[in-house]
Short mmCIF file of C-alpha atoms and ligand atoms in Angstrom, two decimals:
data_model
loop_
_atom_site.label_atom_id
_atom_site.label_comp_id
_atom_site.label_asym_id
_atom_site.label_seq_id
_atom_site.Cartn_x
_atom_site.Cartn_y
_atom_site.Cartn_z
CA MET A 1307 110.62 47.99 111.62
CA ASN A 1308 109.43 44.97 110.65
CA PRO A 1309 110.37 42.46 112.65
CA LEU A 1310 109.06 39.45 110.66
CA VAL A 1311 111.76 39.56 108.83
CA ALA A 1312 113.90 39.48 111.42
CA PRO A 1313 117.98 38.55 109.93
CA GLU A 1314 119.52 35.46 110.76
CA SER A 1315 122.38 37.64 111.98
CA SER A 1316 125.76 37.14 109.86
CA ALA A 1317 127.42 35.71 113.27
CA HIS A 1318 124.63 33.49 112.97
CA ALA A 1319 125.20 31.45 110.06
CA LEU A 1320 129.19 32.16 110.16
CA GLY A 1321 128.32 30.02 113.22
CA ARG A 1322 129.58 32.67 115.59
CA THR A 1323 128.57 35.27 118.53
CA ALA A 1324 127.11 37.84 116.91
CA LEU A 1325 127.68 41.41 118.63
CA SER A 1326 125.34 44.09 120.17
CA VAL A 1327 126.78 47.14 120.48
CA ASN A 1328 124.99 49.20 123.23
CA LEU A 1329 124.67 52.76 122.54
CA ASN A 1330 123.42 54.09 126.03
CA LYS A 1331 126.96 55.17 127.46
CA VAL A 1332 127.36 57.26 123.64
CA ALA A 1333 123.93 57.99 124.55
CA LEU A 1334 125.08 59.66 128.38
CA LEU A 1335 128.43 61.47 127.05
CA ARG A 1336 126.24 63.19 125.22
CA ASN A 1337 123.87 64.33 126.79
CA THR A 1338 126.07 66.39 128.96
CA ARG A 1339 126.03 69.01 126.94
CA HIS A 1340 123.23 70.82 124.94
CA LEU A 1341 125.19 69.93 121.34
CA GLY A 1342 123.81 66.74 119.30
CA ILE A 1343 127.16 65.92 120.47
CA PRO A 1344 128.64 62.76 120.77
CA SER A 1345 125.78 61.81 117.93
CA VAL A 1346 124.69 58.27 119.11
CA THR A 1347 123.20 57.41 115.27
CA ARG A 1348 126.85 58.41 113.76
CA ALA A 1349 127.82 56.51 116.42
CA ALA A 1350 125.84 53.13 114.53
CA GLU A 1351 127.22 53.48 111.39
CA ILE A 1352 130.00 53.44 112.61
CA VAL A 1353 130.00 50.47 114.23
CA LEU A 1354 128.06 48.67 111.56
CA GLU A 1355 130.55 50.02 109.03
CA ALA A 1356 133.38 48.12 111.39
CA GLY A 1357 131.00 45.18 111.10
CA ALA A 1358 128.94 44.49 115.10
CA ASP A 1359 126.18 42.32 113.80
CA GLY A 1360 123.54 44.85 115.55
CA ILE A 1361 122.97 47.66 118.18
CA THR A 1362 121.14 46.98 121.50
CA VAL A 1363 120.03 50.23 123.49
CA HIS A 1364 118.08 50.52 127.03
CA PRO A 1365 116.21 53.70 127.05
CA ARG A 1366 115.39 54.01 130.98
CA PRO A 1367 112.69 55.78 132.69
CA ASP A 1368 114.43 58.79 133.58
CA GLU A 1369 116.42 58.60 129.57
CA ARG A 1370 120.03 59.58 131.65
CA HIS A 1371 121.36 58.41 128.08
CA ILE A 1372 119.17 56.55 125.68
CA ARG A 1373 116.04 59.25 125.23
CA ALA A 1374 112.78 58.53 123.13
CA HIS A 1375 114.05 60.27 120.90
CA ASP A 1376 117.44 58.32 120.38
CA VAL A 1377 115.32 55.07 120.07
CA HIS A 1378 113.46 56.36 117.22
CA GLU A 1379 115.88 57.85 115.65
CA LEU A 1380 118.26 54.25 115.54
CA ALA A 1381 114.65 52.78 113.47
CA ALA A 1382 114.90 54.84 110.94
CA LEU A 1383 118.44 54.78 110.37
CA LEU A 1384 118.52 50.62 110.78
CA LYS A 1385 116.40 50.18 107.86
CA ARG A 1386 118.79 50.79 106.20
CA TRP A 1387 120.77 48.28 106.95
CA PRO A 1388 118.51 44.72 107.18
CA GLN A 1389 121.27 42.52 108.15
CA VAL A 1390 121.72 43.61 111.48
CA GLU A 1391 119.45 43.54 114.23
CA TYR A 1392 117.88 45.76 117.06
CA ASN A 1393 117.54 44.96 120.96
CA ILE A 1394 116.07 47.39 122.76
CA GLU A 1395 116.34 45.93 126.89
CA GLY A 1396 113.78 47.49 129.86
CA ASN A 1397 111.10 46.52 132.27
CA PRO A 1398 108.09 45.63 130.36
CA LEU A 1399 106.61 46.79 133.47
CA HIS A 1400 107.80 50.52 132.78
CA ASN A 1401 108.32 52.46 129.61
CA LEU A 1402 109.76 49.66 127.48
CA MET A 1403 105.98 47.57 125.61
CA ASP A 1404 105.99 52.07 124.62
CA PHE A 1405 108.83 51.20 122.26
CA ILE A 1406 107.97 47.79 121.62
CA ARG A 1407 104.79 48.43 120.77
CA ALA A 1408 106.12 51.98 118.32
CA VAL A 1409 108.91 50.81 116.73
CA ARG A 1410 109.45 47.02 116.32
CA PRO A 1411 112.57 46.15 117.27
CA HIS A 1412 113.66 42.44 116.31
CA GLN A 1413 114.30 41.99 120.21
CA ALA A 1414 112.70 42.60 123.16
CA THR A 1415 115.04 42.29 126.44
CA PHE A 1416 112.96 42.16 129.73
CA VAL A 1417 115.21 44.09 133.12
CA PRO A 1418 113.51 43.49 136.50
CA ASP A 1419 115.31 46.94 136.75
CA SER A 1420 113.29 49.95 138.98
CA GLU A 1421 112.79 52.48 137.49
CA GLY A 1422 116.07 54.74 139.51
CA GLN A 1423 118.69 51.81 139.47
CA PHE A 1424 122.17 52.67 139.22
CA THR A 1425 122.34 50.25 136.70
CA SER A 1426 121.13 46.53 135.87
CA ASP A 1427 122.79 43.37 138.06
CA HIS A 1428 120.31 40.58 138.37
CA GLY A 1429 117.76 38.97 136.53
CA TRP A 1430 114.31 37.60 136.89
CA ASN A 1431 112.65 35.36 139.97
CA LEU A 1432 111.55 33.56 138.12
CA PRO A 1433 108.76 31.50 138.30
CA ALA A 1434 107.20 33.79 140.24
CA ASP A 1435 107.10 36.80 137.90
CA ALA A 1436 106.05 33.97 135.51
CA ASP A 1437 102.19 35.07 136.02
CA THR A 1438 103.29 39.00 135.05
CA LEU A 1439 106.05 38.36 132.30
CA ARG A 1440 103.52 36.01 130.24
CA PRO A 1441 100.71 38.29 128.55
CA LEU A 1442 103.64 40.63 128.01
CA ILE A 1443 106.08 38.26 125.83
CA ASP A 1444 102.79 36.99 124.23
CA GLU A 1445 102.19 40.33 123.16
CA CYS A 1446 105.76 40.60 122.04
CA HIS A 1447 104.94 37.38 120.06
CA ALA A 1448 102.16 38.51 118.24
CA LEU A 1449 104.47 41.84 116.57
CA GLY A 1450 106.69 39.49 115.40
CA MET A 1451 110.10 39.84 118.07
CA ARG A 1452 112.01 37.33 120.15
CA VAL A 1453 111.65 37.65 123.55
CA SER A 1454 114.64 38.07 125.51
CA LEU A 1455 115.21 37.63 129.53
CA PHE A 1456 118.50 38.65 131.39
CA MET A 1457 119.14 36.62 134.39
CA ASP A 1458 121.69 35.54 136.84
CA PRO A 1459 123.00 32.34 136.30
CA ILE A 1460 122.04 29.65 137.50
CA PRO A 1461 120.79 26.31 135.70
CA GLU A 1462 117.29 25.07 137.99
CA GLN A 1463 115.98 29.25 136.55
CA MET A 1464 116.24 28.06 132.31
CA ALA A 1465 113.60 25.44 132.15
CA HIS A 1466 111.08 28.55 133.81
CA VAL A 1467 112.52 30.65 131.68
CA ARG A 1468 111.26 28.75 128.47
CA ALA A 1469 107.33 28.05 130.56
CA VAL A 1470 106.69 31.77 130.39
CA GLY A 1471 107.33 31.02 126.67
CA ALA A 1472 110.43 33.56 125.93
CA ASP A 1473 112.96 32.30 123.39
CA ARG A 1474 116.15 33.28 125.32
CA VAL A 1475 118.15 33.58 127.82
CA GLU A 1476 120.62 36.71 128.77
CA LEU A 1477 123.19 35.05 130.91
CA TYR A 1478 123.90 38.70 133.39
CA THR A 1479 127.71 38.28 133.30
CA GLU A 1480 129.09 40.86 136.28
CA THR A 1481 129.59 38.25 138.09
CA TYR A 1482 132.59 36.68 135.85
CA ALA A 1483 133.58 40.21 135.44
CA SER A 1484 134.23 40.22 138.83
CA ALA A 1485 135.91 36.98 139.22
CA PHE A 1486 137.18 37.31 136.09
CA GLY A 1487 141.39 37.34 136.43
CA THR A 1488 141.04 35.41 140.28
CA PRO A 1489 141.13 31.86 141.32
CA ARG A 1490 137.68 31.94 140.89
CA GLU A 1491 137.45 32.82 137.40
CA GLN A 1492 137.33 28.89 136.65
CA ALA A 1493 134.45 27.78 138.61
CA VAL A 1494 132.18 30.91 138.01
CA ARG A 1495 132.41 30.08 133.90
CA ASP A 1496 131.97 26.53 134.29
CA GLN A 1497 128.24 27.98 136.43
CA PHE A 1498 127.64 30.06 133.57
CA ALA A 1499 128.51 26.80 131.04
CA ALA A 1500 126.24 25.09 133.07
CA THR A 1501 123.56 27.64 133.11
CA ALA A 1502 124.20 28.16 129.27
CA ARG A 1503 123.93 23.96 128.26
CA ALA A 1504 120.55 24.23 130.88
CA ALA A 1505 118.76 26.95 128.39
CA LEU A 1506 120.00 25.32 125.44
CA ALA A 1507 118.43 21.89 126.59
CA ALA A 1508 115.06 24.15 126.88
CA GLY A 1509 114.70 25.00 124.23
CA LEU A 1510 116.48 28.89 124.44
CA GLY A 1511 118.96 30.83 122.81
CA VAL A 1512 121.83 32.09 125.20
CA ASN A 1513 122.41 35.50 124.82
CA ALA A 1514 124.66 37.55 127.73
CA GLY A 1515 125.91 40.38 128.74
CA HIS A 1516 127.19 43.37 131.42
CA ASP A 1517 130.29 44.23 132.04
CA LEU A 1518 132.19 42.00 129.59
CA ASN A 1519 134.61 43.39 128.37
CA ARG A 1520 138.21 43.24 125.36
CA ASP A 1521 139.95 40.81 128.38
CA ASN A 1522 137.29 38.58 129.27
CA LEU A 1523 135.30 38.03 126.47
CA THR A 1524 137.65 35.30 124.38
CA ALA A 1525 137.15 32.61 127.47
CA PHE A 1526 133.58 32.99 127.86
CA VAL A 1527 132.87 32.65 124.67
CA ARG A 1528 135.01 29.30 123.69
CA GLU A 1529 133.78 28.03 127.25
CA VAL A 1530 130.34 28.74 127.39
CA PRO A 1531 128.57 26.48 124.89
CA GLY A 1532 126.27 27.78 122.25
CA VAL A 1533 126.10 31.65 122.77
CA ALA A 1534 124.19 33.01 120.07
CA GLU A 1535 124.39 37.46 121.09
CA VAL A 1536 126.88 39.17 123.21
CA SER A 1537 125.43 42.95 123.99
CA ILE A 1538 128.82 44.90 125.44
CA GLY A 1539 128.32 48.80 125.86
CA HIS A 1540 130.57 50.47 128.99
CA ALA A 1541 133.77 48.94 127.80
CA LEU A 1542 133.53 48.92 124.50
CA ILE A 1543 132.89 52.24 124.62
CA ALA A 1544 135.12 53.06 126.81
CA ASP A 1545 138.14 51.25 124.63
CA ALA A 1546 136.67 53.32 121.64
CA LEU A 1547 137.71 56.37 123.20
CA GLU A 1548 141.48 55.71 123.19
CA LEU A 1549 140.60 53.22 119.94
CA GLY A 1550 138.13 54.43 118.01
CA TYR A 1551 134.80 53.55 116.69
CA SER A 1552 135.76 51.15 114.02
CA ALA A 1553 139.04 49.86 115.47
CA THR A 1554 137.39 48.93 119.20
CA ILE A 1555 134.30 46.67 117.03
CA ARG A 1556 137.22 44.88 114.62
CA ALA A 1557 139.09 44.53 118.21
CA TYR A 1558 136.17 42.96 120.01
CA LEU A 1559 135.41 40.83 116.77
CA GLY A 1560 138.83 39.22 117.37
CA CYS A 1561 137.64 38.44 120.12
CA ILE A 1562 135.16 36.55 119.64
CA HIS A 1563 136.64 34.92 116.20
CA ALA A 1564 139.19 34.33 118.03
CA ALA A 1565 136.79 32.08 120.38
CA GLY A 1566 136.12 29.59 118.09
CA ALA A 1567 132.78 29.41 115.77
CA THR A 1568 129.34 28.83 117.90
CA ALA A 1569 128.55 26.01 115.59
C1 LIG B 2916 120.88 45.39 130.93
C2 LIG B 2916 122.58 45.15 131.07
O1 LIG B 2916 123.30 44.72 131.74
C3 LIG B 2916 122.37 46.69 130.31
O2 LIG B 2916 122.03 46.30 129.41
C4 LIG B 2916 122.25 48.01 130.69
O3 LIG B 2916 121.79 48.32 130.02
C5 LIG B 2916 124.02 49.10 131.45
O4 LIG B 2916 122.34 49.68 131.43
P1 LIG B 2916 123.32 50.95 131.96
O5 LIG B 2916 124.97 51.57 130.44
O6 LIG B 2916 122.36 51.99 132.50
O7 LIG B 2916 124.54 50.55 133.39
N1 LIG B 2917 123.12 43.76 127.89
C1 LIG B 2917 123.60 44.15 128.48
C2 LIG B 2917 124.91 45.56 127.37
O1 LIG B 2917 123.36 45.73 126.80
C3 LIG B 2917 125.72 46.28 127.97
O2 LIG B 2917 125.94 46.10 128.83
P1 LIG B 2917 127.79 46.84 129.45
O3 LIG B 2917 128.21 45.95 128.72
O4 LIG B 2917 127.25 48.04 128.73
O5 LIG B 2917 128.11 46.79 131.04
#
């Protein structure tokens, strides 16, 4: 994959938030038998044919879901989809950089997970982590890709994200998802909006992800300014078990459309 021709997705061109589908949980189900189904690459084909703007994977060191062969097979598949972005997430101090060097996705998302962590549950600590991250960000840039840092929604951290050389921040949205539907919902969403404004002011692009779903997505995209991309996996794949991949993608794109243009 040649990231030097990384697409500005149709979503960017249309002024709406891009939907990147995280396929971790398809691989998780696949790995419970030695039958190769459900297929990760088939899931990618169907969600892309339904209009998804990107594919995200998080190949954890223990290969509990996405395995090394998935990363490479998806890279080969996406050569047929030049307008689709490939986003690979992981800890660059563990196994992520091997995939980055081999596959050269459009975006690398650095996530500070430990090797056996149950799921992603916190962002980087800046500026403390800056010296460790800076050469890895520089290497990703030299390989021609964008770098996004997975961060908690703290406005004061955004200047540090830019200072270390990252292009985007991925706002860790679990606190928003947990507050949704409670009296704290608006205050928490306001915190994300303030963080996004600080990120944009620092010259960063804004991504978001973790526990987003059909219920909480529209209000987030409507009220948090400039969200370029949401990466969604767990809830979306759960919905697809009920609705099918294609109807699910149309539903999530409908949630984004209902939020209005981001431009
Ligand atoms: C970084 C993040 O919040 C998710 O992208 C992450 O991939 C979730 O990992 P699991 O699917 O292993 O829970
Ligand atoms: N970066 C977030 C992601 O890729 C998917 O997170 P989730 O929707 O599985 O919680």
